């Protein structure tokens, strides 16, 4: 594998592009939005500078990494030579089905089609293609260049050859792949999202404030980050979408998203990416309490 296409230049897409490019792959990064592409490249550049400042990369390596990445607003302009396409567009079933139909039409027959979806069925995504055996989940974690885990999710029809190839290739990226079967939320989000939803419920019920809840989980459970801050980093819209998929998939009320989460997403408060979530990121990147969130 040499030529990788990454679809979506948002939180995850730019991190995935960065990771492949730094390992020496040729990366074509695609987004419908030119400004998302510009922002994605700016984020990758900033993250590479941070690695240099820690003494873990040279200016030449940074230039090579950036030189490995090209950007496109049209998948048709770069899909023909792809060995692997990793889709990291917005977490929405209809959108992903549309994108996978396009990927299947435009990519060469040998190309593996992967999705970074957090929760949507790989089997369902694969069913709209003519190559379900070559469709697989590659669930990277945020921030991708730093986090070691990749859940490798086998759809019902994913072949052993496809699984083995992606599993081994993930190791060349310096990641630790974990084999997972295709059920809503897979492993990571099936366990994480109920905790985040419960933290939001705790806030909603007025049991404690944002910082207090996060402090309990950081100092009491040795979590590096509290669940509300983590939700801000993941994106509250992404958390809501994942909970909805698990709620629909298992028909179990325990996964129903808390009304406060629904309200915040409806109001455009998505967390870090929108500048405000449970904390305020507008003036500095430092998390600050959004006091009005407490007003009930
Ligand atoms: N945020 C996380 O922590 C996290 C972690 C693991 C997996 N994921 C998954 O990764 C995927 C992307 O999430 P994100 O957080 O990066 O979202 P995001 O909102 O930051 O970025 C999504 C990007 O997709 C682009 N896009 C939308 N439609 C497109 C299309 N048709 N073609 C090309 N680009 C398109 C948007 O312009 C946007 O730039 C989702 O499936 C999400 O569930 C997210």
Short mmCIF file of C-alpha atoms and ligand atoms in Angstrom, two decimals:
data_model
loop_
_atom_site.label_atom_id
_atom_site.label_comp_id
_atom_site.label_asym_id
_atom_site.label_seq_id
_atom_site.Cartn_x
_atom_site.Cartn_y
_atom_site.Cartn_z
CA UNK A 1 0.00 0.00 0.00
CA UNK A 2 1.33 3.43 -0.93
CA UNK A 3 -1.46 5.71 -2.03
CA UNK A 4 -4.02 6.65 0.63
CA UNK A 5 -7.12 8.83 0.26
CA UNK A 6 -8.60 10.34 3.43
CA UNK A 7 -12.13 11.74 3.14
CA UNK A 8 -12.95 14.55 5.61
CA UNK A 9 -10.37 17.04 6.94
CA UNK A 10 -12.03 17.69 10.32
CA UNK A 11 -10.90 16.65 13.81
CA UNK A 12 -10.14 13.06 12.79
CA UNK A 13 -9.40 13.38 9.06
CA UNK A 14 -6.48 15.75 9.49
CA UNK A 15 -5.01 13.52 12.23
CA UNK A 16 -5.36 10.42 10.04
CA UNK A 17 -3.77 12.23 7.08
CA UNK A 18 -0.93 13.45 9.34
CA UNK A 19 -0.25 9.93 10.65
CA UNK A 20 -0.13 8.27 7.21
CA UNK A 21 1.97 11.11 5.73
CA UNK A 22 4.47 11.02 8.60
CA UNK A 23 4.91 7.26 8.03
CA UNK A 24 5.77 7.92 4.35
CA UNK A 25 2.48 7.21 2.58
CA UNK A 26 1.22 9.46 -0.22
CA UNK A 27 -1.95 11.07 1.12
CA UNK A 28 -4.76 12.74 -0.80
CA UNK A 29 -6.98 14.60 1.65
CA UNK A 30 -10.53 15.31 0.41
CA UNK A 31 -13.19 17.57 1.91
CA UNK A 32 -16.25 19.25 0.42
CA UNK A 33 -15.15 22.44 2.17
CA UNK A 34 -11.98 24.27 1.06
CA UNK A 35 -11.85 26.04 4.41
CA UNK A 36 -11.89 22.67 6.23
CA UNK A 37 -8.93 21.61 4.06
CA UNK A 38 -7.04 24.84 4.83
CA UNK A 39 -7.79 24.46 8.54
CA UNK A 40 -6.76 20.79 8.40
CA UNK A 41 -3.37 21.59 6.85
CA UNK A 42 -2.86 24.42 9.37
CA UNK A 43 -3.59 21.98 12.23
CA UNK A 44 -1.18 19.37 10.83
CA UNK A 45 1.53 22.07 10.48
CA UNK A 46 0.96 23.24 14.07
CA UNK A 47 1.09 19.66 15.37
CA UNK A 48 4.31 18.95 13.45
CA UNK A 49 5.85 22.12 14.94
CA UNK A 50 4.92 20.84 18.38
CA UNK A 51 6.72 17.54 17.66
CA UNK A 52 9.81 19.51 16.50
CA UNK A 53 9.76 21.66 19.64
CA UNK A 54 9.95 18.47 21.71
CA UNK A 55 13.03 17.39 19.75
CA UNK A 56 11.27 14.44 18.11
CA UNK A 57 11.35 15.60 14.48
CA UNK A 58 13.59 17.62 12.15
CA UNK A 59 12.51 20.45 9.82
CA UNK A 60 13.28 18.12 6.88
CA UNK A 61 10.95 15.44 8.25
CA UNK A 62 8.25 18.06 8.68
CA UNK A 63 8.72 19.21 5.07
CA UNK A 64 8.59 15.58 3.85
CA UNK A 65 5.40 14.92 5.83
CA UNK A 66 3.66 18.02 4.46
CA UNK A 67 5.03 17.21 0.99
CA UNK A 68 3.29 13.82 1.15
CA UNK A 69 -0.15 15.49 1.47
CA UNK A 70 -2.24 16.92 -1.39
CA UNK A 71 -5.72 18.37 -0.95
CA UNK A 72 -8.83 18.02 -3.11
CA UNK A 73 -12.45 19.11 -2.96
CA UNK A 74 -13.50 16.34 -5.36
CA UNK A 75 -12.94 12.62 -4.71
CA UNK A 76 -13.05 11.98 -8.47
CA UNK A 77 -9.77 13.90 -8.87
CA UNK A 78 -7.72 11.54 -6.70
CA UNK A 79 -9.50 8.17 -6.22
CA UNK A 80 -8.23 6.36 -9.34
CA UNK A 81 -4.83 5.40 -7.87
CA UNK A 82 -5.95 4.71 -4.29
CA UNK A 83 -4.82 1.53 -2.51
CA UNK A 84 -6.87 2.44 0.56
CA UNK A 85 -9.55 5.06 1.21
CA UNK A 86 -10.25 6.01 4.83
CA UNK A 87 -13.54 7.84 5.20
CA UNK A 88 -13.66 10.29 8.14
CA UNK A 89 -16.56 12.54 7.15
CA UNK A 90 -19.36 13.69 9.45
CA UNK A 91 -21.04 10.94 11.54
CA UNK A 92 -24.28 10.60 9.56
CA UNK A 93 -25.58 7.35 8.08
CA UNK A 94 -27.09 8.76 4.86
CA UNK A 95 -23.95 10.79 4.18
CA UNK A 96 -21.69 7.79 4.70
CA UNK A 97 -23.84 5.58 2.44
CA UNK A 98 -23.65 8.25 -0.28
CA UNK A 99 -19.88 8.60 0.09
CA UNK A 100 -19.32 4.81 0.04
CA UNK A 101 -21.34 4.46 -3.19
CA UNK A 102 -19.07 7.12 -4.72
CA UNK A 103 -15.93 5.47 -3.33
CA UNK A 104 -17.00 2.13 -4.80
CA UNK A 105 -17.62 3.70 -8.23
CA UNK A 106 -14.40 5.73 -8.35
CA UNK A 107 -11.77 3.55 -6.63
CA UNK A 108 -9.89 0.73 -8.40
CA UNK A 109 -11.16 -2.80 -7.79
CA UNK A 110 -8.25 -3.75 -5.49
CA UNK A 111 -8.77 -0.72 -3.22
CA UNK A 112 -9.85 -1.35 0.39
CA UNK A 113 -12.59 0.99 1.64
CA UNK A 114 -12.32 1.83 5.36
CA UNK A 115 -14.46 4.00 7.60
CA UNK A 116 -13.48 5.77 10.80
CA UNK A 117 -17.11 5.78 11.96
CA UNK A 118 -17.54 5.77 15.74
CA UNK A 119 -20.68 3.69 15.77
CA UNK A 120 -22.41 3.12 12.42
CA UNK A 121 -22.70 -0.47 11.19
CA UNK A 122 -19.80 -1.50 8.91
CA UNK A 123 -22.09 -4.19 7.48
CA UNK A 124 -24.68 -1.58 6.51
CA UNK A 125 -22.05 0.70 4.94
CA UNK A 126 -20.56 -2.28 3.05
CA UNK A 127 -23.99 -3.28 1.72
CA UNK A 128 -24.17 -0.26 -0.62
CA UNK A 129 -20.91 -1.26 -2.35
CA UNK A 130 -20.09 -4.03 -4.80
CA UNK A 131 -17.11 -5.09 -2.67
CA UNK A 132 -18.41 -5.75 0.87
CA UNK A 133 -15.46 -8.10 1.49
CA UNK A 134 -13.13 -5.12 1.08
CA UNK A 135 -15.01 -2.81 3.50
CA UNK A 136 -13.73 -2.50 7.08
CA UNK A 137 -13.79 -0.19 10.12
CA UNK A 138 -10.58 1.59 11.14
CA UNK A 139 -11.59 3.44 14.28
CA UNK A 140 -8.74 5.77 15.18
CA UNK A 141 -8.78 7.73 18.44
CA UNK A 142 -8.46 11.49 18.91
CA UNK A 143 -5.77 12.97 18.67
CA UNK A 144 -4.76 10.44 16.02
CA UNK A 145 -1.00 11.18 15.85
CA UNK A 146 -0.71 10.52 19.60
CA UNK A 147 -3.25 7.85 20.50
CA UNK A 148 -2.03 4.28 19.96
CA UNK A 149 -5.34 2.41 19.66
CA UNK A 150 -7.13 1.54 16.43
CA UNK A 151 -10.25 -0.63 16.66
CA UNK A 152 -10.29 -2.78 13.52
CA UNK A 153 -13.94 -3.65 12.92
CA UNK A 154 -14.97 -6.60 10.79
CA UNK A 155 -18.28 -6.22 9.00
CA UNK A 156 -20.34 -9.36 8.39
CA UNK A 157 -18.75 -9.79 4.94
CA UNK A 158 -15.24 -8.41 5.57
CA UNK A 159 -12.74 -10.98 4.26
CA UNK A 160 -9.86 -12.36 6.28
CA UNK A 161 -7.42 -10.97 3.64
CA UNK A 162 -8.81 -7.45 4.11
CA UNK A 163 -8.72 -7.77 7.90
CA UNK A 164 -5.13 -9.12 7.95
CA UNK A 165 -3.88 -6.42 5.58
CA UNK A 166 -5.39 -3.55 7.59
CA UNK A 167 -4.38 -5.08 10.93
CA UNK A 168 -0.73 -5.37 9.84
CA UNK A 169 -0.71 -1.98 8.13
CA UNK A 170 -1.97 -0.33 11.34
CA UNK A 171 1.17 -1.59 13.07
CA UNK A 172 3.37 0.12 10.46
CA UNK A 173 1.66 3.37 11.50
CA UNK A 174 2.94 2.75 15.05
CA UNK A 175 -0.56 1.87 16.27
CA UNK A 176 -1.88 -1.02 18.32
CA UNK A 177 -4.78 -2.63 16.41
CA UNK A 178 -7.54 -4.45 18.29
CA UNK A 179 -9.94 -6.86 16.56
CA UNK A 180 -13.61 -6.01 17.16
CA UNK A 181 -16.92 -7.31 15.78
CA UNK A 182 -19.57 -5.09 14.21
CA UNK A 183 -22.15 -4.08 16.85
CA UNK A 184 -23.33 -0.52 17.65
CA UNK A 185 -20.59 1.56 19.31
CA UNK A 186 -18.09 -1.31 18.85
CA UNK A 187 -16.11 -1.53 22.14
CA UNK A 188 -14.68 1.95 22.79
CA UNK A 189 -17.88 3.97 22.48
CA UNK A 190 -20.16 1.29 23.90
CA UNK A 191 -18.31 1.77 27.18
CA UNK A 192 -17.30 5.45 26.91
CA UNK A 193 -20.57 7.04 25.73
CA UNK A 194 -22.78 5.78 28.58
CA UNK A 195 -20.21 7.29 30.98
CA UNK A 196 -20.25 10.65 29.18
CA UNK A 197 -24.07 10.59 28.99
CA UNK A 198 -24.24 9.80 32.73
CA UNK A 199 -21.87 12.71 33.49
CA UNK A 200 -24.21 15.00 31.50
CA UNK A 201 -27.21 13.55 33.38
CA UNK A 202 -25.42 14.25 36.67
CA UNK A 203 -24.93 17.88 35.60
CA UNK A 204 -28.53 18.10 34.31
CA UNK A 205 -29.85 16.82 37.65
CA UNK A 206 -27.86 19.50 39.47
CA UNK A 207 -25.83 17.01 41.48
CA UNK A 208 -22.62 18.96 40.78
CA UNK A 209 -21.12 21.49 38.38
CA UNK A 210 -18.99 20.91 35.28
CA UNK A 211 -15.60 21.28 36.94
CA UNK A 212 -16.69 19.34 40.00
CA UNK A 213 -17.85 16.34 37.93
CA UNK A 214 -14.65 16.36 35.90
CA UNK A 215 -12.51 16.73 39.03
CA UNK A 216 -14.18 13.71 40.67
CA UNK A 217 -13.39 11.54 37.67
CA UNK A 218 -9.85 12.89 37.22
CA UNK A 219 -8.71 12.70 40.83
CA UNK A 220 -10.98 9.89 41.97
CA UNK A 221 -10.65 7.52 39.03
CA UNK A 222 -7.26 8.64 37.67
CA UNK A 223 -8.79 9.60 34.31
CA UNK A 224 -6.43 11.99 32.47
CA UNK A 225 -9.42 14.16 31.50
CA UNK A 226 -12.94 14.49 32.91
CA UNK A 227 -15.86 13.08 30.87
CA UNK A 228 -17.37 16.52 30.12
CA UNK A 229 -14.09 17.90 28.83
CA UNK A 230 -13.55 14.71 26.84
CA UNK A 231 -17.02 15.17 25.31
CA UNK A 232 -15.98 18.70 24.26
CA UNK A 233 -12.86 17.29 22.61
CA UNK A 234 -14.76 14.52 20.80
CA UNK A 235 -17.47 16.98 19.65
CA UNK A 236 -20.91 17.08 21.27
CA UNK A 237 -22.56 16.47 17.89
CA UNK A 238 -20.44 13.34 17.46
CA UNK A 239 -21.37 12.14 21.00
CA UNK A 240 -25.07 12.70 20.24
CA UNK A 241 -24.84 10.86 16.92
CA UNK A 242 -23.11 7.87 18.56
CA UNK A 243 -25.67 7.66 21.40
CA UNK A 244 -28.51 7.81 18.85
CA UNK A 245 -26.97 4.93 16.87
CA UNK A 246 -26.61 2.80 20.03
CA UNK A 247 -30.12 3.72 21.19
CA UNK A 248 -31.61 2.75 17.81
CA UNK A 249 -29.38 -0.31 17.44
CA UNK A 250 -30.00 -1.92 20.85
CA UNK A 251 -33.51 -0.47 21.44
CA UNK A 252 -32.37 0.06 25.01
CA UNK A 253 -33.39 3.25 26.88
CA UNK A 254 -30.09 3.28 28.76
CA UNK A 255 -28.46 4.75 25.65
CA UNK A 256 -31.00 7.59 25.19
CA UNK A 257 -29.09 10.89 24.94
CA UNK A 258 -29.68 13.31 27.81
CA UNK A 259 -31.89 16.32 26.86
CA UNK A 260 -29.11 18.76 27.84
CA UNK A 261 -26.81 17.20 25.23
CA UNK A 262 -29.58 17.44 22.61
CA UNK A 263 -30.20 21.10 23.53
CA UNK A 264 -26.53 22.05 23.38
CA UNK A 265 -26.07 20.49 19.93
CA UNK A 266 -29.26 22.14 18.68
CA UNK A 267 -27.88 25.47 19.94
CA UNK A 268 -24.64 24.91 17.99
CA UNK A 269 -22.48 24.27 21.07
CA UNK A 270 -20.31 21.43 19.75
CA UNK A 271 -17.35 21.72 22.14
CA UNK A 272 -13.78 22.65 21.14
CA UNK A 273 -14.52 22.81 17.40
CA UNK A 274 -17.29 25.43 17.81
CA UNK A 275 -15.47 27.33 20.58
CA UNK A 276 -17.96 26.40 23.30
CA UNK A 277 -19.33 23.29 24.95
CA UNK A 278 -19.22 22.45 28.62
CA UNK A 279 -16.19 24.78 28.72
CA UNK A 280 -15.42 28.01 26.90
CA UNK A 281 -12.63 27.74 24.31
CA UNK A 282 -13.21 31.10 22.66
CA UNK A 283 -10.47 33.26 24.15
CA UNK A 284 -7.77 30.78 24.98
CA UNK A 285 -7.56 27.04 24.43
CA UNK A 286 -7.65 26.71 28.21
CA UNK A 287 -10.85 25.13 29.41
CA UNK A 288 -13.00 27.51 31.41
CA UNK A 289 -16.32 26.94 33.01
CA UNK A 290 -19.35 28.10 31.05
CA UNK A 291 -21.31 29.42 33.97
CA UNK A 292 -24.58 29.75 32.11
CA UNK A 293 -24.64 25.99 31.59
CA UNK A 294 -25.53 25.69 35.26
CA UNK A 295 -28.62 27.87 35.00
CA UNK A 296 -31.54 25.49 34.95
N1 LIG B 1 -14.18 13.36 17.11
C1 LIG B 1 -13.70 12.23 17.63
O1 LIG B 1 -13.12 12.20 18.72
C2 LIG B 1 -13.84 10.94 16.84
C3 LIG B 1 -13.12 9.82 17.27
C4 LIG B 1 -13.18 8.67 16.51
C5 LIG B 1 -13.95 8.62 15.37
N2 LIG B 1 -14.67 9.72 14.97
C6 LIG B 1 -15.45 9.63 13.72
O2 LIG B 1 -14.71 10.26 12.69
C7 LIG B 1 -15.61 10.80 11.72
C8 LIG B 1 -15.31 12.28 11.56
O3 LIG B 1 -15.52 12.92 12.80
P1 LIG B 1 -14.85 14.34 13.13
O4 LIG B 1 -14.93 14.47 14.60
O5 LIG B 1 -13.54 14.46 12.43
O6 LIG B 1 -15.92 15.31 12.44
P2 LIG B 1 -15.73 16.85 12.02
O7 LIG B 1 -17.07 17.46 12.07
O8 LIG B 1 -14.60 17.48 12.77
O9 LIG B 1 -15.25 16.75 10.48
C9 LIG B 1 -16.03 16.18 9.47
C10 LIG B 1 -15.53 16.70 8.13
O10 LIG B 1 -16.20 15.97 7.08
C11 LIG B 1 -16.40 16.88 6.02
N3 LIG B 1 -17.40 16.35 5.10
C12 LIG B 1 -18.75 16.31 5.24
N4 LIG B 1 -19.31 15.75 4.15
C13 LIG B 1 -18.30 15.39 3.32
C14 LIG B 1 -18.23 14.75 2.03
N5 LIG B 1 -19.33 14.38 1.38
N6 LIG B 1 -17.02 14.57 1.46
C15 LIG B 1 -15.89 14.97 2.10
N7 LIG B 1 -15.89 15.58 3.32
C16 LIG B 1 -17.08 15.77 3.92
C17 LIG B 1 -16.81 18.18 6.71
O11 LIG B 1 -16.65 19.30 5.85
C18 LIG B 1 -15.84 18.19 7.91
O12 LIG B 1 -14.64 18.90 7.59
C19 LIG B 1 -17.02 10.51 12.23
O13 LIG B 1 -17.48 9.33 11.62
C20 LIG B 1 -16.81 10.32 13.72
O14 LIG B 1 -17.78 9.50 14.30
C21 LIG B 1 -14.62 10.88 15.68
#
